PDB file of C-alpha atoms in Angstrom:
ATOM      1  CA  UNK B   1      32.208   8.124 -12.231  1.00 68.00           C
ATOM      2  CA  UNK B   2      29.136   5.911 -12.110  1.00 79.00           C
ATOM      3  CA  UNK B   3      27.990   4.241 -15.312  1.00 91.00           C
ATOM      4  CA  UNK B   4      24.293   4.673 -16.029  1.00 94.00           C
ATOM      5  CA  UNK B   5      22.106   1.647 -16.646  1.00 96.00           C
ATOM      6  CA  UNK B   6      20.298   1.430 -19.988  1.00 97.00           C
ATOM      7  CA  UNK B   7      17.047   2.292 -18.187  1.00 97.00           C
ATOM      8  CA  UNK B   8      18.655   5.376 -16.622  1.00 96.00           C
ATOM      9  CA  UNK B   9      19.988   6.389 -20.036  1.00 97.00           C
ATOM     10  CA  UNK B  10      16.521   5.944 -21.538  1.00 97.00           C
ATOM     11  CA  UNK B  11      14.889   8.055 -18.844  1.00 94.00           C
ATOM     12  CA  UNK B  12      17.513  10.802 -19.141  1.00 94.00           C
ATOM     13  CA  UNK B  13      17.143  11.168 -22.927  1.00 95.00           C
ATOM     14  CA  UNK B  14      20.519   9.634 -23.823  1.00 96.00           C
ATOM     15  CA  UNK B  15      21.097   6.931 -26.416  1.00 96.00           C
ATOM     16  CA  UNK B  16      20.206   3.535 -24.961  1.00 97.00           C
ATOM     17  CA  UNK B  17      19.828  -0.073 -26.078  1.00 97.00           C
ATOM     18  CA  UNK B  18      16.153  -1.146 -25.899  1.00 97.00           C
ATOM     19  CA  UNK B  19      17.416  -4.731 -26.250  1.00 96.00           C
ATOM     20  CA  UNK B  20      18.682  -4.509 -22.656  1.00 96.00           C
ATOM     21  CA  UNK B  21      17.328  -7.395 -20.532  1.00 97.00           C
ATOM     22  CA  UNK B  22      15.742  -5.145 -17.869  1.00 97.00           C
ATOM     23  CA  UNK B  23      13.974  -3.030 -20.499  1.00 98.00           C
ATOM     24  CA  UNK B  24      12.802  -6.168 -22.326  1.00 98.00           C
ATOM     25  CA  UNK B  25      11.344  -7.481 -19.055  1.00 98.00           C
ATOM     26  CA  UNK B  26       9.622  -4.161 -18.365  1.00 97.00           C
ATOM     27  CA  UNK B  27       8.070  -4.161 -21.858  1.00 97.00           C
ATOM     28  CA  UNK B  28       7.016  -7.812 -21.503  1.00 97.00           C
ATOM     29  CA  UNK B  29       5.200  -7.007 -18.243  1.00 96.00           C
ATOM     30  CA  UNK B  30       3.370  -4.065 -19.818  1.00 97.00           C
ATOM     31  CA  UNK B  31       2.443  -6.081 -22.898  1.00 97.00           C
ATOM     32  CA  UNK B  32       1.072  -8.918 -20.741  1.00 96.00           C
ATOM     33  CA  UNK B  33      -1.147  -6.489 -18.813  1.00 95.00           C
ATOM     34  CA  UNK B  34      -2.285  -4.830 -22.065  1.00 96.00           C
ATOM     35  CA  UNK B  35      -3.096  -8.241 -23.553  1.00 96.00           C
ATOM     36  CA  UNK B  36      -5.094  -9.215 -20.461  1.00 93.00           C
ATOM     37  CA  UNK B  37      -7.043  -5.956 -20.734  1.00 94.00           C
ATOM     38  CA  UNK B  38      -7.576  -6.212 -24.496  1.00 95.00           C
ATOM     39  CA  UNK B  39      -8.850  -9.805 -24.320  1.00 94.00           C
ATOM     40  CA  UNK B  40     -11.022  -9.445 -21.216  1.00 92.00           C
ATOM     41  CA  UNK B  41     -14.720 -10.196 -21.751  1.00 90.00           C
ATOM     42  CA  UNK B  42     -17.061  -7.272 -21.253  1.00 86.00           C
ATOM     43  CA  UNK B  43     -18.142  -8.664 -17.866  1.00 87.00           C
ATOM     44  CA  UNK B  44     -14.516  -8.469 -16.615  1.00 87.00           C
ATOM     45  CA  UNK B  45     -13.565  -5.192 -18.313  1.00 82.00           C
ATOM     46  CA  UNK B  46     -13.637  -3.067 -15.137  1.00 83.00           C
ATOM     47  CA  UNK B  47     -11.217  -5.324 -13.259  1.00 85.00           C
ATOM     48  CA  UNK B  48      -8.971  -5.617 -16.348  1.00 86.00           C
ATOM     49  CA  UNK B  49      -8.999  -1.810 -16.626  1.00 85.00           C
ATOM     50  CA  UNK B  50      -7.888  -1.536 -12.984  1.00 85.00           C
ATOM     51  CA  UNK B  51      -4.950  -3.865 -13.706  1.00 85.00           C
ATOM     52  CA  UNK B  52      -4.049  -1.783 -16.753  1.00 87.00           C
ATOM     53  CA  UNK B  53      -4.306   1.449 -14.800  1.00 85.00           C
ATOM     54  CA  UNK B  54      -1.968  -0.083 -12.223  1.00 87.00           C
ATOM     55  CA  UNK B  55       0.791   0.118 -14.828  1.00 89.00           C
ATOM     56  CA  UNK B  56       0.581   3.897 -14.829  1.00 88.00           C
ATOM     57  CA  UNK B  57      -1.386   4.791 -11.717  1.00 74.00           C
ATOM     58  CA  UNK B  58      -4.263   6.298 -13.657  1.00 74.00           C
ATOM     59  CA  UNK B  59      -6.102   9.245 -12.238  1.00 79.00           C
ATOM     60  CA  UNK B  60      -9.712   9.331 -11.062  1.00 75.00           C
ATOM     61  CA  UNK B  61     -12.365   8.976 -13.742  1.00 86.00           C
ATOM     62  CA  UNK B  62     -10.004   7.758 -16.436  1.00 89.00           C
ATOM     63  CA  UNK B  63     -11.350   5.333 -19.024  1.00 92.00           C
ATOM     64  CA  UNK B  64      -9.567   3.410 -21.752  1.00 94.00           C
ATOM     65  CA  UNK B  65     -11.249   1.375 -24.471  1.00 94.00           C
ATOM     66  CA  UNK B  66      -9.603  -1.767 -25.831  1.00 95.00           C
ATOM     67  CA  UNK B  67      -7.391  -2.209 -27.658  1.00 96.00           C
ATOM     68  CA  UNK B  68      -4.661  -0.284 -25.884  1.00 97.00           C
ATOM     69  CA  UNK B  69      -0.901  -0.776 -26.033  1.00 97.00           C
ATOM     70  CA  UNK B  70       2.055   0.830 -24.289  1.00 97.00           C
ATOM     71  CA  UNK B  71       5.747   0.012 -23.984  1.00 97.00           C
ATOM     72  CA  UNK B  72       6.328   0.414 -20.244  1.00 97.00           C
ATOM     73  CA  UNK B  73       3.346   2.115 -18.627  1.00 96.00           C
ATOM     74  CA  UNK B  74       5.358   3.565 -15.758  1.00 96.00           C
ATOM     75  CA  UNK B  75       6.182   6.662 -17.827  1.00 96.00           C
ATOM     76  CA  UNK B  76       2.502   7.519 -18.456  1.00 96.00           C
ATOM     77  CA  UNK B  77       1.013  10.174 -16.152  1.00 95.00           C
ATOM     78  CA  UNK B  78      -2.687  11.025 -16.505  1.00 94.00           C
ATOM     79  CA  UNK B  79      -4.700  13.917 -15.189  1.00 94.00           C
ATOM     80  CA  UNK B  80      -8.348  13.693 -14.150  1.00 94.00           C
ATOM     81  CA  UNK B  81     -11.021  12.556 -16.613  1.00 95.00           C
ATOM     82  CA  UNK B  82      -8.654  11.007 -19.165  1.00 96.00           C
ATOM     83  CA  UNK B  83     -10.345   9.132 -22.036  1.00 97.00           C
ATOM     84  CA  UNK B  84      -8.727   6.971 -24.708  1.00 97.00           C
ATOM     85  CA  UNK B  85     -10.903   5.463 -27.442  1.00 98.00           C
ATOM     86  CA  UNK B  86     -10.132   2.201 -29.273  1.00 97.00           C
ATOM     87  CA  UNK B  87      -6.705   1.318 -30.727  1.00 98.00           C
ATOM     88  CA  UNK B  88      -4.584   3.862 -28.869  1.00 98.00           C
ATOM     89  CA  UNK B  89      -0.819   3.211 -28.687  1.00 98.00           C
ATOM     90  CA  UNK B  90       1.514   5.066 -26.298  1.00 98.00           C
ATOM     91  CA  UNK B  91       5.218   4.289 -26.709  1.00 98.00           C
ATOM     92  CA  UNK B  92       6.436   5.650 -23.391  1.00 98.00           C
ATOM     93  CA  UNK B  93      10.220   5.254 -23.261  1.00 98.00           C
ATOM     94  CA  UNK B  94      10.187   8.815 -21.872  1.00 97.00           C
ATOM     95  CA  UNK B  95       7.460  10.441 -19.774  1.00 97.00           C
ATOM     96  CA  UNK B  96       4.091  11.096 -21.425  1.00 97.00           C
ATOM     97  CA  UNK B  97       2.148  13.538 -19.275  1.00 97.00           C
ATOM     98  CA  UNK B  98      -1.543  14.281 -19.827  1.00 97.00           C
ATOM     99  CA  UNK B  99      -3.363  17.170 -18.184  1.00 97.00           C
ATOM    100  CA  UNK B 100      -6.979  17.005 -17.004  1.00 96.00           C
ATOM    101  CA  UNK B 101      -9.903  16.335 -19.367  1.00 97.00           C
ATOM    102  CA  UNK B 102      -7.843  14.950 -22.267  1.00 98.00           C
ATOM    103  CA  UNK B 103      -9.628  12.923 -24.953  1.00 98.00           C
ATOM    104  CA  UNK B 104      -7.920  10.623 -27.458  1.00 98.00           C
ATOM    105  CA  UNK B 105      -9.939   9.481 -30.480  1.00 98.00           C
ATOM    106  CA  UNK B 106      -9.542   6.006 -32.016  1.00 98.00           C
ATOM    107  CA  UNK B 107      -6.182   5.095 -33.497  1.00 98.00           C
ATOM    108  CA  UNK B 108      -4.065   7.790 -31.822  1.00 98.00           C
ATOM    109  CA  UNK B 109      -0.318   7.028 -31.693  1.00 98.00           C
ATOM    110  CA  UNK B 110       1.933   8.815 -29.208  1.00 98.00           C
ATOM    111  CA  UNK B 111       5.635   7.955 -29.452  1.00 98.00           C
ATOM    112  CA  UNK B 112       8.475   9.291 -27.319  1.00 98.00           C
ATOM    113  CA  UNK B 113      11.015   7.004 -29.014  1.00 96.00           C
ATOM    114  CA  UNK B 114      13.170   7.841 -32.005  1.00 96.00           C
ATOM    115  CA  UNK B 115      16.189   6.388 -33.773  1.00 95.00           C
ATOM    116  CA  UNK B 116      19.491   8.066 -34.684  1.00 94.00           C
ATOM    117  CA  UNK B 117      19.938   9.595 -38.136  1.00 95.00           C
ATOM    118  CA  UNK B 118      23.454   8.123 -38.151  1.00 95.00           C
ATOM    119  CA  UNK B 119      23.086   4.675 -39.755  1.00 96.00           C
ATOM    120  CA  UNK B 120      25.969   3.158 -37.757  1.00 95.00           C
ATOM    121  CA  UNK B 121      24.343   4.071 -34.449  1.00 94.00           C
ATOM    122  CA  UNK B 122      20.915   3.022 -35.712  1.00 94.00           C
ATOM    123  CA  UNK B 123      22.250  -0.339 -36.938  1.00 96.00           C
ATOM    124  CA  UNK B 124      23.723  -0.998 -33.475  1.00 96.00           C
ATOM    125  CA  UNK B 125      20.161  -0.848 -32.131  1.00 96.00           C
ATOM    126  CA  UNK B 126      20.376   2.458 -30.303  1.00 97.00           C
ATOM    127  CA  UNK B 127      17.417   4.746 -29.788  1.00 96.00           C
ATOM    128  CA  UNK B 128      16.541   7.872 -27.834  1.00 97.00           C
ATOM    129  CA  UNK B 129      13.376   9.115 -26.180  1.00 97.00           C
ATOM    130  CA  UNK B 130      12.082  12.600 -25.447  1.00 98.00           C
ATOM    131  CA  UNK B 131       9.116  13.454 -23.194  1.00 98.00           C
ATOM    132  CA  UNK B 132       5.706  14.446 -24.523  1.00 98.00           C
ATOM    133  CA  UNK B 133       3.478  16.820 -22.541  1.00 98.00           C
ATOM    134  CA  UNK B 134      -0.207  17.280 -23.338  1.00 98.00           C
ATOM    135  CA  UNK B 135      -2.038  20.097 -21.557  1.00 98.00           C
ATOM    136  CA  UNK B 136      -5.519  20.320 -20.063  1.00 98.00           C
ATOM    137  CA  UNK B 137      -8.681  19.926 -22.151  1.00 97.00           C
ATOM    138  CA  UNK B 138      -6.862  18.724 -25.264  1.00 98.00           C
ATOM    139  CA  UNK B 139      -8.710  16.713 -27.904  1.00 98.00           C
ATOM    140  CA  UNK B 140      -6.588  14.555 -30.206  1.00 98.00           C
ATOM    141  CA  UNK B 141      -8.484  13.425 -33.315  1.00 98.00           C
ATOM    142  CA  UNK B 142      -8.708  10.023 -34.938  1.00 98.00           C
ATOM    143  CA  UNK B 143      -5.462   8.588 -36.266  1.00 98.00           C
ATOM    144  CA  UNK B 144      -3.329  11.534 -35.155  1.00 98.00           C
ATOM    145  CA  UNK B 145       0.333  10.894 -34.419  1.00 98.00           C
ATOM    146  CA  UNK B 146       2.291  12.786 -31.745  1.00 98.00           C
ATOM    147  CA  UNK B 147       6.088  12.529 -32.028  1.00 98.00           C
ATOM    148  CA  UNK B 148       8.851  12.706 -29.431  1.00 98.00           C
ATOM    149  CA  UNK B 149       9.629  15.944 -27.620  1.00 97.00           C
ATOM    150  CA  UNK B 150       6.316  17.653 -28.383  1.00 98.00           C
ATOM    151  CA  UNK B 151       4.342  19.837 -25.964  1.00 98.00           C
ATOM    152  CA  UNK B 152       0.661  20.500 -26.695  1.00 98.00           C
ATOM    153  CA  UNK B 153      -0.872  23.537 -24.989  1.00 98.00           C
ATOM    154  CA  UNK B 154      -4.141  23.683 -23.063  1.00 98.00           C
ATOM    155  CA  UNK B 155      -7.423  23.527 -25.009  1.00 97.00           C
ATOM    156  CA  UNK B 156      -5.711  22.608 -28.286  1.00 98.00           C
ATOM    157  CA  UNK B 157      -7.424  20.414 -30.874  1.00 98.00           C
ATOM    158  CA  UNK B 158      -5.372  18.070 -33.041  1.00 98.00           C
ATOM    159  CA  UNK B 159      -7.257  17.256 -36.253  1.00 98.00           C
ATOM    160  CA  UNK B 160      -7.792  13.685 -37.406  1.00 98.00           C
ATOM    161  CA  UNK B 161      -4.776  12.291 -39.222  1.00 98.00           C
ATOM    162  CA  UNK B 162      -2.422  15.081 -38.137  1.00 98.00           C
ATOM    163  CA  UNK B 163       1.282  14.389 -37.642  1.00 98.00           C
ATOM    164  CA  UNK B 164       2.474  16.576 -34.771  1.00 98.00           C
ATOM    165  CA  UNK B 165       6.260  16.972 -34.823  1.00 98.00           C
ATOM    166  CA  UNK B 166       6.581  20.363 -33.098  1.00 98.00           C
ATOM    167  CA  UNK B 167       4.979  22.158 -30.170  1.00 98.00           C
ATOM    168  CA  UNK B 168       1.323  23.196 -30.430  1.00 98.00           C
ATOM    169  CA  UNK B 169       0.253  26.516 -28.860  1.00 98.00           C
ATOM    170  CA  UNK B 170      -2.666  26.608 -26.442  1.00 97.00           C
ATOM    171  CA  UNK B 171      -6.125  27.377 -27.862  1.00 97.00           C
ATOM    172  CA  UNK B 172      -5.298  26.384 -31.436  1.00 97.00           C
ATOM    173  CA  UNK B 173      -6.433  23.818 -33.974  1.00 97.00           C
ATOM    174  CA  UNK B 174      -3.665  22.054 -35.887  1.00 98.00           C
ATOM    175  CA  UNK B 175      -4.001  19.818 -38.940  1.00 98.00           C
ATOM    176  CA  UNK B 176      -1.924  18.288 -41.690  1.00 98.00           C
ATOM    177  CA  UNK B 177       1.261  16.330 -42.269  1.00 97.00           C
ATOM    178  CA  UNK B 178       3.223  17.861 -40.702  1.00 97.00           C
ATOM    179  CA  UNK B 179       0.646  19.608 -38.535  1.00 97.00           C
ATOM    180  CA  UNK B 180       0.381  23.386 -38.716  1.00 97.00           C
ATOM    181  CA  UNK B 181      -1.890  25.831 -36.919  1.00 97.00           C
ATOM    182  CA  UNK B 182      -4.996  26.350 -39.032  1.00 96.00           C
ATOM    183  CA  UNK B 183      -6.828  28.603 -36.596  1.00 95.00           C
ATOM    184  CA  UNK B 184      -7.136  29.998 -33.104  1.00 94.00           C
ATOM    185  CA  UNK B 185      -9.963  28.814 -30.867  1.00 93.00           C
ATOM    186  CA  UNK B 186     -11.935  31.996 -30.167  1.00 86.00           C
ATOM    187  CA  UNK B 187     -14.435  32.890 -27.457  1.00 76.00           C
ATOM    188  CA  UNK B 188     -17.304  32.404 -29.912  1.00 69.00           C
ATOM    189  CA  UNK B 189     -16.251  28.733 -30.203  1.00 70.00           C
ATOM    190  CA  UNK B 190     -17.167  28.192 -26.558  1.00 64.00           C
ATOM    191  CA  UNK B 191     -20.657  27.779 -25.216  1.00 55.00           C
ATOM    192  CA  UNK B 192     -22.084  27.820 -21.731  1.00 52.00           C
ATOM    193  CA  UNK B 193     -23.400  24.478 -20.600  1.00 47.00           C
TER     194      UNK B 193
END
């Protein structure tokens, strides 16, 4: 029976040690690219953005404002027309998948990582990661936090400051800590452009 590497354990949702040398090197590479992007002068922002997008093979028409941070980058998958405003953090120990036309307001935090409830495991430095999936045409408001294992349906709106710890149905607005559905998005909410 083959023993999984810590990276393979991380990607399969098992307990893993983030202190593993390979994972530390992967995070260091991503942080260096993020730092280069975040510190680039305005005149060099487009080339710095291309380097950043190289971490996660960004889709066409994606735009990210500085500052931006991620753990690995290679677990981030973006659809078309992705936009992230200032101070977005994506902790991508597991896949984070964005549909098309997703907008993130300033200060959004998306985290796939979690720590064990068992103190002995936690004190050993173990953690787990569960994927996050965000559908098409989702708007995530300022300062919202999306936790591990969550799926957000198409056209959903996450209110500013919401803490999303469970799945969000399509065509709904959620708000609060923890976030709950406060209303459906109805046809009268849409306009023809």
